[in-house]
XYZ file of C-alpha atoms in Angstrom:
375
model
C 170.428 165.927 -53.210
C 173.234 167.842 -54.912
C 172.343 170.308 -57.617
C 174.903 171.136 -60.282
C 174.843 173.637 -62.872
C 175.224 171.828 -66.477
C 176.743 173.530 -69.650
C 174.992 174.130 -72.710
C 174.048 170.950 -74.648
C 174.610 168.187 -71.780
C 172.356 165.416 -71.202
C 171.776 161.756 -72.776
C 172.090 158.388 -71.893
C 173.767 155.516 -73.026
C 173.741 152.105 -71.310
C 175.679 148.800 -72.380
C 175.548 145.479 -71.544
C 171.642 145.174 -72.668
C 169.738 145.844 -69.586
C 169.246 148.775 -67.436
C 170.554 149.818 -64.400
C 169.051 150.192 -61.366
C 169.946 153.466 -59.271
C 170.608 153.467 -56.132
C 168.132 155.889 -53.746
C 170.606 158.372 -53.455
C 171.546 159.999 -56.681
C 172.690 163.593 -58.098
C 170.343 165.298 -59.674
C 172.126 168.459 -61.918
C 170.283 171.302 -64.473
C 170.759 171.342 -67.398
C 170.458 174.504 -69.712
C 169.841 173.018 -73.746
C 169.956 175.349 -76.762
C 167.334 177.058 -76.058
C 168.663 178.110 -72.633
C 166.044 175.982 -71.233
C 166.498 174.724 -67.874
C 165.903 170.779 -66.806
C 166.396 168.635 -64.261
C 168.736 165.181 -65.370
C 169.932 162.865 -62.859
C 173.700 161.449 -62.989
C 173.298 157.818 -61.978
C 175.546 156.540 -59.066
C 175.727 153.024 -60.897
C 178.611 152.378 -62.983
C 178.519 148.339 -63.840
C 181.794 147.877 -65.322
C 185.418 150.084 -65.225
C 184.658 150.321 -69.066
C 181.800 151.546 -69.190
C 180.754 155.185 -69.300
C 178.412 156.936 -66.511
C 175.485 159.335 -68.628
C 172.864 161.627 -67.474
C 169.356 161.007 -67.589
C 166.720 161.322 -69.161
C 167.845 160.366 -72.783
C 169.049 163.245 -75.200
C 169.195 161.996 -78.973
C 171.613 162.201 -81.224
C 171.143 165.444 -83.497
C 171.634 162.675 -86.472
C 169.812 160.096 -85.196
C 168.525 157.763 -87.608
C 170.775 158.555 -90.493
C 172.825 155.080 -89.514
C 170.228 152.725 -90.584
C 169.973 154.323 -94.041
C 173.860 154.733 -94.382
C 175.486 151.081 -92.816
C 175.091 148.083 -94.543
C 174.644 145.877 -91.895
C 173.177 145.749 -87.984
C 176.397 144.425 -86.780
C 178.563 147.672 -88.717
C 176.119 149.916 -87.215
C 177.200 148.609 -83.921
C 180.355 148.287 -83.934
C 180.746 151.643 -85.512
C 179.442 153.107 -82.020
C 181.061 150.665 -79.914
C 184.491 150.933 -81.503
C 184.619 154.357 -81.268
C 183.734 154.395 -77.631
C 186.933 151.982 -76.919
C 188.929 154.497 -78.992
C 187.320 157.369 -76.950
C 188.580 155.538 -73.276
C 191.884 155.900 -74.434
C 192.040 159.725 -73.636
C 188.677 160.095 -72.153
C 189.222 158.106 -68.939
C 185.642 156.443 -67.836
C 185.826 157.265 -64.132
C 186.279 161.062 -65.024
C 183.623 161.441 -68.004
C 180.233 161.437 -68.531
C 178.935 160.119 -72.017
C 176.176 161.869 -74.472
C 175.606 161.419 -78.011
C 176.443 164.032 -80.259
C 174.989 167.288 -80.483
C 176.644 169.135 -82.760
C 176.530 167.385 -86.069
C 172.678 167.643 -86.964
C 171.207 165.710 -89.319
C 170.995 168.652 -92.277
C 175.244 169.121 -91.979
C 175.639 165.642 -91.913
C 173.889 165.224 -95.034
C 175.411 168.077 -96.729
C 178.878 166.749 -95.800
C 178.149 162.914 -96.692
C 177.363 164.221 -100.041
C 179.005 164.461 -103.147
C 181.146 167.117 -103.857
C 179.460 168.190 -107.274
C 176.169 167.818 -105.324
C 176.866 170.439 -102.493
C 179.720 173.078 -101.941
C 180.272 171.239 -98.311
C 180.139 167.368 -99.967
C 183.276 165.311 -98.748
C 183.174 162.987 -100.942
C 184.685 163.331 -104.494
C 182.333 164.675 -107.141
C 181.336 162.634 -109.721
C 182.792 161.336 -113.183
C 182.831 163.130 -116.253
C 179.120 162.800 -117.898
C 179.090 159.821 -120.233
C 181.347 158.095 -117.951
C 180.678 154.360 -117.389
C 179.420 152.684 -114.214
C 182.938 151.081 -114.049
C 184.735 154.400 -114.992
C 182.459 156.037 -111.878
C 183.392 153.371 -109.486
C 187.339 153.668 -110.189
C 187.870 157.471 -110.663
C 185.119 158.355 -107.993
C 183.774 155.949 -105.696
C 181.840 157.049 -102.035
C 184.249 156.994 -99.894
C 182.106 158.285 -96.715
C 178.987 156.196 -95.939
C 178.235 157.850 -92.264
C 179.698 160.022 -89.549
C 179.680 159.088 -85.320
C 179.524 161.748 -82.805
C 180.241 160.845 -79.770
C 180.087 163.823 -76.792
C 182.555 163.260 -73.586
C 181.653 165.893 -70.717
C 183.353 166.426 -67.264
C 182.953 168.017 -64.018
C 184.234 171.475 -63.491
C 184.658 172.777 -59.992
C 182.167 171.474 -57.465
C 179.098 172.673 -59.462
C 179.517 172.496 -63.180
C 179.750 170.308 -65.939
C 180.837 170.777 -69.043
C 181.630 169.414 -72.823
C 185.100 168.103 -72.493
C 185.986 166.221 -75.318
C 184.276 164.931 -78.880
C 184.436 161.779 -80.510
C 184.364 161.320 -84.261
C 184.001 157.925 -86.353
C 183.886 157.921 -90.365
C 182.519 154.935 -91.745
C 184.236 154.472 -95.220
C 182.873 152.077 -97.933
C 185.770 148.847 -98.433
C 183.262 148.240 -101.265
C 181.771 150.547 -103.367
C 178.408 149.749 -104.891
C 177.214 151.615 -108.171
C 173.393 151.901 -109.086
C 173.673 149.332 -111.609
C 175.099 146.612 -109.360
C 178.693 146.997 -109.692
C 180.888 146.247 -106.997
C 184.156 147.654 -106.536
C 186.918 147.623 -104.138
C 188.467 150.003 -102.688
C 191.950 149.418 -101.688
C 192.869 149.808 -98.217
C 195.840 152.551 -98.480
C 193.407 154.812 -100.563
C 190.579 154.479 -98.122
C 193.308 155.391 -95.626
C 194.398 158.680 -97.265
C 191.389 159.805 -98.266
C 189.688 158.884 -94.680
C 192.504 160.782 -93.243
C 192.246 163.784 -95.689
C 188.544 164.050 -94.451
C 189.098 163.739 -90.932
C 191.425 166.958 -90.732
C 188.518 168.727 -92.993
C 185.656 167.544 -90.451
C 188.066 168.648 -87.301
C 188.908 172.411 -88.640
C 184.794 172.637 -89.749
C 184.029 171.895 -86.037
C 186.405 174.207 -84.677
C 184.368 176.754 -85.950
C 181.788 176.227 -84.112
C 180.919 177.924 -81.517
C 182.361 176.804 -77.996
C 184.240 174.086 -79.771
C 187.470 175.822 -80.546
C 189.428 174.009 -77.749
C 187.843 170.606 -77.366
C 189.997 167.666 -77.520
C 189.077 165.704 -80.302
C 189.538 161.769 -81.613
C 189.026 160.341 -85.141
C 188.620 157.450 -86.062
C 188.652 155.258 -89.354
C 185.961 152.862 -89.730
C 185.905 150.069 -92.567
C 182.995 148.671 -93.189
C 182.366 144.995 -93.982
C 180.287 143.861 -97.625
C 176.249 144.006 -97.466
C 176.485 140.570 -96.811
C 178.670 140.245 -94.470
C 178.092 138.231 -90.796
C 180.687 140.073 -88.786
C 181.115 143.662 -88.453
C 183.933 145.994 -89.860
C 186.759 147.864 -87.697
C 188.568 150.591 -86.959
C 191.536 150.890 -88.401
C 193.183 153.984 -87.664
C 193.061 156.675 -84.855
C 194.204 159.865 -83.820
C 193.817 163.194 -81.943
C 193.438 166.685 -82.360
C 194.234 168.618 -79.093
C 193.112 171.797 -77.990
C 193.179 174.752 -80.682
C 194.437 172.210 -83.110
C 192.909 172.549 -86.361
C 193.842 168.918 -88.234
C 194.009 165.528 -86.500
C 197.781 164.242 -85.865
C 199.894 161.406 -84.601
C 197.630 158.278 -86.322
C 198.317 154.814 -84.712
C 196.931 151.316 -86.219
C 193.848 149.781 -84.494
C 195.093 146.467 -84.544
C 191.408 145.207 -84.255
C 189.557 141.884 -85.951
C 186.507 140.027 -86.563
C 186.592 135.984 -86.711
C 183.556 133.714 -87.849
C 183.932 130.455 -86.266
C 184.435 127.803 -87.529
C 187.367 129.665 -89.377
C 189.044 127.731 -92.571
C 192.170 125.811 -91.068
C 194.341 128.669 -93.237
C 193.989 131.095 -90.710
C 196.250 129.722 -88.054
C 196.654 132.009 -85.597
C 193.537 131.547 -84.388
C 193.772 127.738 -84.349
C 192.807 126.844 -80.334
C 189.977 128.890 -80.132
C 188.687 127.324 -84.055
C 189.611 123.961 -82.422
C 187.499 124.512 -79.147
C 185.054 126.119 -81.179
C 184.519 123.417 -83.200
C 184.120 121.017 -80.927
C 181.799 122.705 -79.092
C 179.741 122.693 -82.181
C 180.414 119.058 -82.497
C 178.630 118.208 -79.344
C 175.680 120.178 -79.808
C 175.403 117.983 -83.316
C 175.448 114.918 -81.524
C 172.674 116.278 -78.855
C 170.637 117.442 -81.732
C 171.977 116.063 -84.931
C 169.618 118.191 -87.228
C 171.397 121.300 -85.721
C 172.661 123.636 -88.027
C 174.360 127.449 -88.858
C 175.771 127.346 -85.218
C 178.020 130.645 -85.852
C 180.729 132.433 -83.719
C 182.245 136.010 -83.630
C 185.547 136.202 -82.166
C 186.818 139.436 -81.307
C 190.798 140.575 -81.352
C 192.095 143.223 -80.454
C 196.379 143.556 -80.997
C 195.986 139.745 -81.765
C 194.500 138.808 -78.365
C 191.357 137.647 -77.657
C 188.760 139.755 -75.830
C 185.270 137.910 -76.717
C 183.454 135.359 -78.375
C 179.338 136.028 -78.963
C 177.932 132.817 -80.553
C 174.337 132.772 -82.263
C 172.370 129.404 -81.419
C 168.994 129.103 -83.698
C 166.857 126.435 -82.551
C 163.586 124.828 -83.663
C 162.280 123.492 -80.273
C 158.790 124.613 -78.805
C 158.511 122.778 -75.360
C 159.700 124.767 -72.181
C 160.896 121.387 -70.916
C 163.152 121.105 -73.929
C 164.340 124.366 -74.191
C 165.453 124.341 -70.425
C 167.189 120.904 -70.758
C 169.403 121.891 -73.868
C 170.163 125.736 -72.009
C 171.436 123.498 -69.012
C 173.613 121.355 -71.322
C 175.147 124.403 -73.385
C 175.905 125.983 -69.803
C 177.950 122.772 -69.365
C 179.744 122.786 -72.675
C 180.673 126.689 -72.455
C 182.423 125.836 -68.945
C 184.130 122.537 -70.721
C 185.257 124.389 -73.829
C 185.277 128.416 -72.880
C 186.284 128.344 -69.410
C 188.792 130.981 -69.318
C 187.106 133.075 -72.188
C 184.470 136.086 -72.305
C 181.722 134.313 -74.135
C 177.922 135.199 -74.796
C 175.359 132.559 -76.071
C 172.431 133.777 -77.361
C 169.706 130.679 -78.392
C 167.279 131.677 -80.356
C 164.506 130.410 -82.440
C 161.520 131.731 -84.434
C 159.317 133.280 -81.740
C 162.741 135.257 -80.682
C 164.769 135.445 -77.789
C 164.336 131.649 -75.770
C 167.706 131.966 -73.368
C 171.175 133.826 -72.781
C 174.393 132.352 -71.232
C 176.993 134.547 -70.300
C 180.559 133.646 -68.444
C 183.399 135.923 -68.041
C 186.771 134.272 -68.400
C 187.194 132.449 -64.965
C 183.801 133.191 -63.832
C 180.799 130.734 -62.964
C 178.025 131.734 -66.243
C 174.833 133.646 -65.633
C 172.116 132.250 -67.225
C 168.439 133.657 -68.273
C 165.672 131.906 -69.736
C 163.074 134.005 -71.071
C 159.786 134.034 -69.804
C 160.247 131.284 -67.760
């Protein structure tokens, strides 16, 4: 096996797609020296399942924040799209065959909570101190609102010379509040070109803090701006904006548009241009009424990206209990996704109160793979 010395603060996993991997016998196994100077063995895996996805080292490092994102994202499907998102940004100058993927390392949980803070509440806060005392909860919400809810790291690392790897690149994602809610229930929104500036004001902030870190003066970095969705909200917020701070450079330039979009199906007939995948959608839904007519909250989440379509995941809740039953209407949705869906990326997931009961997924063109659980 080949043995590869690893720079400081290297190592972590991260698998998509929902299952893991299995390696092949043969596999590199590299040290690793942490920041203690601490030397370990972790294994980069020879198995890369699709062009997109990024190849990590194992065992599992943790994010230095990890955990803050349940406490600071509304929802479960912000707090993965937040990740996700930024990872499609990251491909764009991170290329997938040539990097290896870890979470971040370098924004601990203690600086992430000092800079997620108010301004008037710590010297490092980025977001705007508060109102003048006495002010009202509507005054608060228009003159200073949270802009920041959370902050992604993302660590990109590549090989150097035959025997070395090392941190080659950093991701960061702000999450920004589209709604800001005060203590006393208000809700107010924020409007998207001041989310913008002030997003933008506290990317260049966050990039010249980490340049003064140590060993991070000349790492590539991306931003991104995240907006998230309401607390109530069924499909998850984007990224809106993107852009890069090269080597040395001490403030993020050149932002671009994410042209990037979230679509509950059945969408109201006002939103035309995505009328043939509403009207496939909805018939779909129309025949799994007539197989089960007391089916309800069938929902879909189509995903755009530069107005095309990349993916539809659709939720299925049902209330049957047999095997039999379950396998029967599984073997009938497989038939409607290749009627409706066939030249679409589309994930079923049917559900029902005891959890997971079967999966259907097709890539566009592609004969589905189905699972049913425990059976």
């Amino acid at each position: 096996m080949k043995r590869i010395w690893v720079a400081p603060g290297v190592a972590a996993v991260l698998f998509l797609g929902g299952c893991l991997p299995s390696f092949a016998p043969e596999k590199d196994e590299v040290i690793q020296e942490n920041e203690e100077k601490a030397q370990e063995t972790v294994i980069i895996p020879d198995v890369q399942l699709k062009d997109e996805f990024y190849r990590t080292f194992v065992p599992f490092k943790q994010s230095a924040s990890r955990g803050m994102v349940v406490s600071n994202l509304h929802t479960k499907y912000d707090m993965k799209e937040a990740e996700e998102g930024l990872l499609r940004l990251s491909a764009r100058h991170f290329d997938t065959d040539k990097y290896f993927f870890q979470e971040g390392q370098y924004i601990d949980k203690e600086t992430a909570g000092k800079w997620l803070a108010r301004k008037s509440d710590n010297e490092d806060g980025l977001n705007p101190a508060g109102a003048p005392k006495g002010a009202s909860a509507e005054e608060v919400a228009e003159q200073a609102p949270i802009y920041l809810a959370h902050i992604v790291e993302q660590n990109y690392l590549q090989k150097a010379g035959e025997n070395k790897v090392r941190l080659s690149g950093i991701s960061i994602g702000l999450a920004l509040n589209s709604i800001y809610y005060s203590r006393d229930g208000t809700e107010t929104r924020i409007p998207d070109d001041k989310l913008q500036k002030e997003g933008m004001k506290m990317a260049d902030e966050i990039v010249s803090r980490l340049r003064a870190k140590e060993g991070l003066s000349d790492i590539p970095i991306v931003i991104g701006l995240f907006k998230q969705e309401s607390r109530s909200s069924i499909v998850p917020g984007t990224y809106f904006a993107t852009a890069y701070a090269d080597k040395g450079k001490t403030a993020a330039s050149g932002w671009k548009e994410v042209n990037e979009k979230y679509v509950t199906l059945p969408a109201p007939s006002s939103l035309t241009n995505y009328r043939d995948i509403n009207t496939n959608f909805s018939n779909f839904k129309q025949d799994i009424d007539k197989y089960f007519p007391s089916f309800v909250n069938v929902i879909g989440t189509a995903h755009f990206r530069d107005d095309q379509y990349q993916s539809l995941r659709i939720e299925v809740p049902i209330q049957f209990f047999g095997t039999s039953e379950t396998i029967g209407f599984t073997q009938y949705m497989t038939s409607l996704v290749n009627t409706y869906f066939a030249n679409l990326n589309v994930e079923v997931s049917i559900t029902s109160v005891n959890g997971p009961e079967a999966l259907i997924v097709k890539d566009a063109g592609e004969e589905p793979f189905v699972h049913i659980y425990g059976y």
